[in-house]
Each structure stands twice: as C-alpha cells, then as structure tokens.
CSV table of C-alpha atoms in Angstrom, one decimal:
chain,number,residue,atom,x,y,z
A,1,MET,CA,78.5,74.7,77.0
A,2,LEU,CA,81.8,73.8,75.1
A,3,PRO,CA,82.7,70.7,73.3
A,4,THR,CA,84.4,68.0,75.0
A,5,LEU,CA,87.7,66.4,73.8
A,6,ARG,CA,86.0,63.3,73.2
A,7,GLN,CA,83.3,64.7,70.9
A,8,LEU,CA,86.0,66.4,69.1
A,9,HIS,CA,88.0,63.0,68.9
A,10,TYR,CA,84.7,61.5,67.6
A,11,LEU,CA,84.6,64.1,65.0
A,12,LYS,CA,88.1,63.5,63.8
A,13,LEU,CA,87.6,59.9,63.5
A,14,LEU,CA,84.4,60.4,61.6
A,15,ALA,CA,86.1,62.7,59.2
A,16,GLU,CA,89.1,60.2,58.7
A,17,HIS,CA,86.9,57.1,58.2
A,18,ALA,CA,83.8,58.5,56.6
A,19,SER,CA,82.0,55.8,58.5
A,20,PHE,CA,80.2,55.8,61.9
A,21,SER,CA,80.9,52.0,62.4
A,22,ARG,CA,84.5,52.4,61.4
A,23,ALA,CA,85.0,55.4,63.5
A,24,ALA,CA,83.5,53.7,66.4
A,25,GLU,CA,85.8,50.7,66.0
A,26,ALA,CA,88.8,53.2,65.9
A,27,ALA,CA,87.6,54.9,69.2
A,28,HIS,CA,86.8,51.4,70.9
A,29,VAL,CA,83.2,52.5,71.6
A,30,SER,CA,80.0,51.4,70.4
A,31,GLN,CA,78.6,53.1,67.4
A,32,PRO,CA,75.4,54.4,69.5
A,33,ALA,CA,78.0,55.8,71.8
A,34,LEU,CA,79.8,57.6,69.0
A,35,SER,CA,76.7,58.8,67.3
A,36,ALA,CA,75.3,60.3,70.5
A,37,GLY,CA,78.6,62.1,70.9
A,38,VAL,CA,78.5,63.8,67.6
A,39,GLN,CA,74.7,64.6,68.2
A,40,GLU,CA,75.8,66.4,71.4
A,41,LEU,CA,78.5,68.1,69.5
A,42,GLU,CA,76.0,69.4,67.1
A,43,LYS,CA,73.7,70.6,69.7
A,44,ILE,CA,76.5,72.8,71.4
A,45,LEU,CA,77.5,74.2,67.7
A,46,GLY,CA,74.0,74.7,67.0
A,47,ALA,CA,74.5,73.3,63.5
A,48,PRO,CA,75.0,69.8,61.8
A,49,VAL,CA,78.5,68.7,61.4
A,50,VAL,CA,77.7,65.7,59.1
A,51,GLU,CA,75.4,64.8,56.3
A,52,ARG,CA,73.9,61.4,57.1
A,53,THR,CA,73.1,59.2,53.9
A,54,ARG,CA,72.7,55.5,53.2
A,55,GLY,CA,76.4,54.2,53.3
A,56,ASN,CA,77.9,57.6,53.2
A,57,VAL,CA,79.1,60.3,55.5
A,58,GLN,CA,80.1,63.7,54.6
A,59,LEU,CA,81.2,66.7,56.6
A,60,THR,CA,79.2,69.9,56.2
A,61,ALA,CA,81.0,73.2,55.9
A,62,VAL,CA,80.7,73.7,59.7
A,63,GLY,CA,82.0,70.3,60.2
A,64,ALA,CA,84.9,70.7,58.0
A,65,GLU,CA,86.0,73.9,60.0
A,66,ALA,CA,85.3,72.1,63.2
A,67,VAL,CA,87.5,69.1,62.3
A,68,LYS,CA,90.4,71.6,61.1
A,69,ARG,CA,90.2,73.2,64.4
A,70,ALA,CA,89.7,70.0,66.6
A,71,GLU,CA,92.8,68.6,65.0
A,72,ASP,CA,94.8,71.6,66.6
A,73,VAL,CA,93.2,71.4,69.7
A,74,LEU,CA,93.6,67.6,70.2
A,75,ALA,CA,97.4,68.0,69.0
A,76,ARG,CA,98.1,70.6,71.6
A,77,THR,CA,96.5,68.4,74.1
A,78,GLU,CA,98.5,65.6,73.4
A,79,ASP,CA,101.6,67.8,73.5
A,80,LEU,CA,100.4,68.9,77.0
A,81,VAL,CA,100.3,65.1,78.3
A,82,GLU,CA,103.6,64.2,76.6
A,83,ALA,CA,105.0,67.5,78.1
A,84,ALA,CA,104.1,66.8,81.4
A,85,ARG,CA,104.9,63.0,81.3
A,86,ASN,CA,108.4,64.0,80.2
A,87,ALA,CA,109.2,67.0,82.3
A,88,GLY,CA,112.7,67.5,83.0
A,89,LYS,CA,113.4,64.5,80.7
A,90,PRO,CA,114.1,65.6,77.1
A,91,LEU,CA,113.8,63.1,74.3
A,92,SER,CA,112.2,60.6,76.6
A,93,GLY,CA,109.0,58.6,75.8
A,94,ARG,CA,107.3,58.5,72.6
A,95,PHE,CA,108.5,60.8,69.7
A,96,ARG,CA,106.9,60.5,66.1
A,97,LEU,CA,109.3,61.5,63.5
A,98,GLY,CA,108.6,61.9,59.9
A,99,VAL,CA,111.5,61.8,57.2
A,100,ILE,CA,111.4,62.4,53.6
A,101,PRO,CA,112.4,59.4,51.4
A,102,THR,CA,115.7,61.3,49.9
A,103,VAL,CA,117.2,61.6,53.3
A,104,ALA,CA,115.9,58.6,55.6
A,105,PRO,CA,117.9,55.9,54.2
A,106,PHE,CA,121.2,57.7,54.2
A,107,LEU,CA,121.2,59.8,57.3
A,108,LEU,CA,119.2,57.6,60.1
A,109,PRO,CA,121.3,54.7,59.8
A,110,ALA,CA,124.5,56.6,60.6
A,111,ARG,CA,122.9,58.9,63.3
A,112,LEU,CA,120.4,56.7,65.3
A,113,PRO,CA,122.8,54.6,67.3
A,114,ASP,CA,124.5,57.7,68.7
A,115,LEU,CA,120.9,59.2,69.4
A,116,ARG,CA,119.8,55.9,71.2
A,117,GLU,CA,122.8,56.0,73.3
A,118,ALA,CA,122.5,59.6,74.1
A,119,TYR,CA,118.6,59.3,75.0
A,120,PRO,CA,118.2,55.7,76.0
A,121,LYS,CA,114.5,56.3,77.2
A,122,LEU,CA,113.4,57.9,73.7
A,123,ARG,CA,110.8,55.7,71.9
A,124,LEU,CA,111.3,56.9,68.4
A,125,PHE,CA,108.4,56.0,65.6
A,126,ILE,CA,109.6,56.9,62.2
A,127,ARG,CA,107.2,57.7,59.2
A,128,GLU,CA,108.7,58.0,55.8
A,129,ASP,CA,106.9,60.2,53.4
A,130,LEU,CA,106.8,62.9,50.9
A,131,THR,CA,107.3,66.6,52.2
A,132,PRO,CA,103.4,67.7,51.8
A,133,ARG,CA,102.1,64.9,53.5
A,134,LEU,CA,104.7,65.2,56.5
A,135,VAL,CA,103.9,68.8,57.0
A,136,ALA,CA,100.0,68.2,56.9
A,137,ALA,CA,100.7,65.5,59.6
A,138,LEU,CA,102.8,68.0,61.7
A,139,LYS,CA,99.9,70.4,61.5
A,140,ALA,CA,97.4,67.8,62.3
A,141,GLY,CA,99.1,66.5,65.2
A,142,HIS,CA,100.1,63.1,64.0
A,143,LEU,CA,103.8,63.8,64.1
A,144,ASP,CA,105.9,65.5,66.6
A,145,ALA,CA,108.7,66.6,64.3
A,146,ALA,CA,109.8,65.8,60.5
A,147,VAL,CA,113.1,65.9,58.8
A,148,ILE,CA,112.6,67.8,55.4
A,149,ALA,CA,114.6,69.8,52.8
A,150,LEU,CA,114.6,73.4,52.1
A,151,PRO,CA,113.4,75.3,50.1
A,152,TYR,CA,110.0,74.5,50.8
A,153,THR,CA,107.1,77.0,51.8
A,154,ALA,CA,105.1,76.0,54.9
A,155,HIS,CA,103.3,78.3,57.0
A,156,GLY,CA,102.7,77.5,60.6
A,157,VAL,CA,106.2,75.4,60.9
A,158,ASP,CA,109.2,76.2,62.5
A,159,HIS,CA,112.5,74.5,61.9
A,160,ALA,CA,116.2,74.0,63.2
A,161,ARG,CA,119.1,73.3,60.7
A,162,ILE,CA,120.8,69.9,60.4
A,163,GLY,CA,123.1,70.9,57.5
A,164,ASP,CA,123.6,71.7,53.9
A,165,ASP,CA,123.4,68.7,51.3
A,166,GLU,CA,125.0,69.4,47.9
A,167,ILE,CA,123.1,68.3,44.8
A,168,LEU,CA,125.2,66.5,42.4
A,169,ALA,CA,124.6,65.1,38.7
A,170,ALA,CA,124.7,61.5,37.8
A,171,ALA,CA,125.4,60.4,34.2
A,172,PRO,CA,126.0,57.2,32.5
A,173,ALA,CA,129.7,56.2,31.8
A,174,GLY,CA,130.4,57.4,28.1
A,175,HIS,CA,127.9,60.1,28.2
A,176,ALA,CA,128.9,63.7,27.1
A,177,LEU,CA,128.7,64.8,30.7
A,178,ALA,CA,130.5,61.8,32.1
A,179,GLY,CA,134.0,63.6,32.5
A,180,GLU,CA,135.8,65.2,35.3
A,181,GLY,CA,135.3,68.4,37.3
A,182,PRO,CA,132.0,70.8,37.7
A,183,ILE,CA,129.4,70.6,34.8
A,184,ALA,CA,129.3,74.0,33.0
A,185,PRO,CA,126.2,75.9,33.5
A,186,GLY,CA,123.7,75.3,30.9
A,187,SER,CA,124.9,71.8,30.0
A,188,LEU,CA,122.1,70.2,31.5
A,189,LYS,CA,119.1,69.7,29.3
A,190,ALA,CA,115.5,69.0,30.1
A,191,ASP,CA,115.2,66.3,27.4
A,192,ASP,CA,118.2,64.3,28.7
A,193,LEU,CA,117.0,64.3,32.4
A,194,ILE,CA,115.4,61.4,34.2
A,195,LEU,CA,113.9,62.6,37.5
A,196,LEU,CA,112.1,61.4,40.6
A,197,GLU,CA,108.3,61.3,40.1
A,198,ASP,CA,106.4,64.5,40.9
A,199,GLY,CA,106.1,65.2,44.7
A,200,HIS,CA,109.5,64.6,45.7
A,201,CYS,CA,111.0,68.0,46.9
A,202,LEU,CA,114.4,67.0,45.6
A,203,ARG,CA,113.2,67.0,42.0
A,204,ASP,CA,111.9,70.8,42.3
A,205,GLN,CA,114.8,71.7,44.2
A,206,ALA,CA,117.4,70.6,41.7
A,207,LEU,CA,115.4,71.9,38.6
A,208,ALA,CA,115.0,75.4,40.2
A,209,ALA,CA,118.7,75.4,41.2
A,210,CYS,CA,119.7,74.7,37.9
A,211,ASN,CA,116.8,76.9,36.3
A,212,ILE,CA,115.7,74.1,34.3
A,213,GLU,CA,111.7,73.7,33.4
A,214,ALA,CA,110.4,70.2,34.4
A,215,PRO,CA,110.4,68.0,31.3
A,216,LYS,CA,106.6,67.2,30.2
A,217,GLY,CA,104.9,64.4,28.0
A,218,ASP,CA,103.7,60.9,28.7
A,219,ASP,CA,107.1,59.5,27.5
A,220,VAL,CA,109.2,61.2,30.6
A,221,PHE,CA,111.0,58.7,32.7
A,222,ALA,CA,110.3,59.2,36.3
A,223,ALA,CA,111.4,56.9,39.2
A,224,THR,CA,109.7,56.2,42.5
A,225,SER,CA,113.2,56.2,44.6
A,226,LEU,CA,116.5,57.3,44.3
A,227,HIS,CA,117.8,53.7,44.0
A,228,THR,CA,115.6,53.2,41.1
A,229,LEU,CA,116.7,56.3,39.6
A,230,VAL,CA,120.6,55.2,39.8
A,231,GLN,CA,119.8,51.9,38.2
A,232,MET,CA,118.1,54.0,35.3
A,233,VAL,CA,121.2,55.9,34.9
A,234,SER,CA,123.4,53.1,34.9
A,235,SER,CA,121.3,51.6,32.2
A,236,GLY,CA,122.2,54.7,30.0
A,237,LEU,CA,118.7,56.1,30.0
A,238,GLY,CA,119.8,59.6,30.7
A,239,VAL,CA,121.2,62.0,33.5
A,240,SER,CA,119.9,62.8,36.8
A,241,PHE,CA,120.4,64.4,40.3
A,242,LEU,CA,121.6,62.8,43.4
A,243,PRO,CA,121.9,64.3,47.0
A,244,GLU,CA,125.4,64.2,48.3
A,245,MET,CA,124.4,62.4,51.3
A,246,ALA,CA,123.3,59.4,49.1
A,247,VAL,CA,126.5,59.3,47.0
A,248,ARG,CA,128.5,59.3,50.3
A,249,ALA,CA,126.4,56.3,51.3
A,250,GLY,CA,127.5,54.4,48.4
A,251,LEU,CA,124.4,54.8,46.3
A,252,ALA,CA,126.1,55.8,43.1
A,253,ASP,CA,128.6,52.9,43.1
A,254,ALA,CA,126.7,51.0,40.6
A,255,PRO,CA,128.6,50.1,37.5
A,256,GLY,CA,128.5,52.6,34.8
A,257,VAL,CA,127.5,55.6,36.9
A,258,VAL,CA,129.6,59.0,36.9
A,259,VAL,CA,128.9,61.6,39.7
A,260,ARG,CA,130.1,65.1,39.1
A,261,PRO,CA,129.4,68.3,40.9
A,262,ILE,CA,127.3,70.9,39.1
A,263,SER,CA,129.0,74.3,38.4
A,264,ALA,CA,131.5,76.0,40.6
A,265,ARG,CA,128.4,77.3,42.8
A,266,ALA,CA,127.1,73.9,43.6
A,267,PRO,CA,123.3,73.9,44.3
A,268,ARG,CA,122.4,72.8,47.7
A,269,ARG,CA,119.3,71.8,49.8
A,270,GLU,CA,119.0,72.6,53.4
A,271,ILE,CA,118.0,69.6,55.7
A,272,VAL,CA,116.0,70.6,58.7
A,273,VAL,CA,114.1,69.3,61.5
A,274,ALA,CA,110.7,70.9,61.4
A,275,TRP,CA,107.8,71.1,63.9
A,276,ARG,CA,104.5,72.7,64.3
A,277,THR,CA,104.6,76.4,65.4
A,278,GLY,CA,103.7,76.6,69.2
A,279,SER,CA,104.5,72.9,69.9
A,280,SER,CA,105.5,72.1,73.3
A,281,ARG,CA,108.0,69.8,72.0
A,282,ALA,CA,109.9,72.3,69.9
A,283,GLY,CA,112.9,72.2,72.4
A,284,GLU,CA,113.1,68.4,72.1
A,285,ALA,CA,112.9,68.9,68.1
A,286,ARG,CA,116.0,71.2,68.2
A,287,LEU,CA,117.9,68.8,70.4
A,288,LEU,CA,117.1,66.1,67.7
A,289,ALA,CA,118.4,68.6,65.2
A,290,GLU,CA,121.7,68.8,67.0
A,291,ALA,CA,121.9,65.0,67.3
A,292,LEU,CA,121.3,64.7,63.4
A,293,LYS,CA,124.0,67.3,62.4
A,294,LEU,CA,125.5,66.5,59.0
A,295,ASP,CA,129.4,66.2,59.4
C-alpha cells in the first residue's frame, strides 16, 4: 500500500499546526477522522510520524522526512490540477506570486494594469515577504512563482530575468558624500551606514558589491522598510543604499536626501521571476517575467 494524498495532507497540516484539533479544523474534518488518517499513514510507513503528549504534538525523524516529501508530492499534484484546468490558457486562473519588499511597491503598480489587460482571466494572489521565506514557500508549493533579486543562492529553483536594478547611495544634504557624480570607491564607510534590517537581500547585495563588512553592535541603526530608511537619511542619521526602481518611483524625493551613483562601475542586482524546478507552471512564470520586464 502507498500513502494517499489525503493522509499526506493531514500530516502536512499537523506539522503546520502542531495540534490535532487545529489540523482537523484546517482540513475541515473531525479530529477522529484526521487521527485515523495519520494512524493509517503510520501503519503504511511502519513507523510513528508524531509523538503524542498532552497538549503537544511533535514530529518524529520519520515524520519530519515524510512531511518534506509530502510537501513536494502535494505541490506537484496541485500543479497537475492547475495545469489541467488551464491547458491552452496560460496565466489564467489562480496564480500565487511572492514578491520581495524592496521590489513590490515599485514594480507592481507600474506593471499590473498591463498584465491584467493582457491576461484578463488571471487571478493573481500576491504575498510580500523576505527572500528566504519566499524560496521556502516555492519549494513547499505554497507559491507558484516569486519575484526576487540575485545574487541569491537557492538550490532547486529556476528563474527568468526581468532586468537589472542599479544600487544607488542616498546621503543627507550637507553630508560629505552629498555631492555630484559617482561616489569614489572606498568613500562609503561601515560606521556611517544605516541599512535595512538583517534578512533583506538588498542589504547584503549592496554591502558585498561595495566590499563593506556589515556594521556590528547594538547601536547600529536598522530600518524595516525602504520608506523608513529614507526618513532616517533625511533626518541626517547617515548614508544608505536605495534601488534605482525606488528612486524612479519618487521614494527619494523627501527633503534633505541626495542620491548619487556608486562609482563608475555601478553595483546592480538582477530582478528575476523564480519558480520551483520541475514546476508545471514554469512556462507561465516565464511569461510573467516578460510582462514584468524593466524598461
């Protein structure tokens, strides 16, 4: 006997909710029905998948491996259903798209109207999150594609190019770097930088491109968004990095902010649409990348 998709779905929900009652509620079945399904799965596998204690559910080693494989099986099954429903009708029906926060507010408003016109039957569901969580969601089948920025190492993920986005420097008016023309190499110093908080790929990409080690210590300023970052620069707290698409969208129009290119060989990040390797929606992800192309 082989596990059924229903049994794998029950196990996946149990791993997500760590509770039989909450997992049953998410599956829209009774708790006894879900428990029976998990027990049948354990019989088929010949090993327990969860440790049952009062008020706590924890996966066994076999259970953790089963969940990992179940996520892939369920994701590919969902791909099959969507592909069958939309055969011959690309970018129609539900499409779950993740987008990183340093791209979403600047790219999507400019591109979505044309995308809707070109694909009127597309039902786009957008999730904004950091790159590691978007990649994890891709692999788990929670997303069909994600707009992320390279360089970023992610195994089991393919991508199609949207375009390059230059990384610029933003300094307070009156600052030594608030001049004209490209900033000379070596002029940016770690102790003068204010950055996005750890986890934003733009932070790491900009630091790596400028060969700067991330500032350390509890007194380091860190912003949760580019909008907050610009306000911090405007207040004279330091120098930072901004993507060109954000500057073009008017983000740096705040008073007291001067934007300059970084050296003659300007650092750039590559914006791409990524999808899980082997996904049946790879063709649609490529079409989406074409529709979102940067000017």
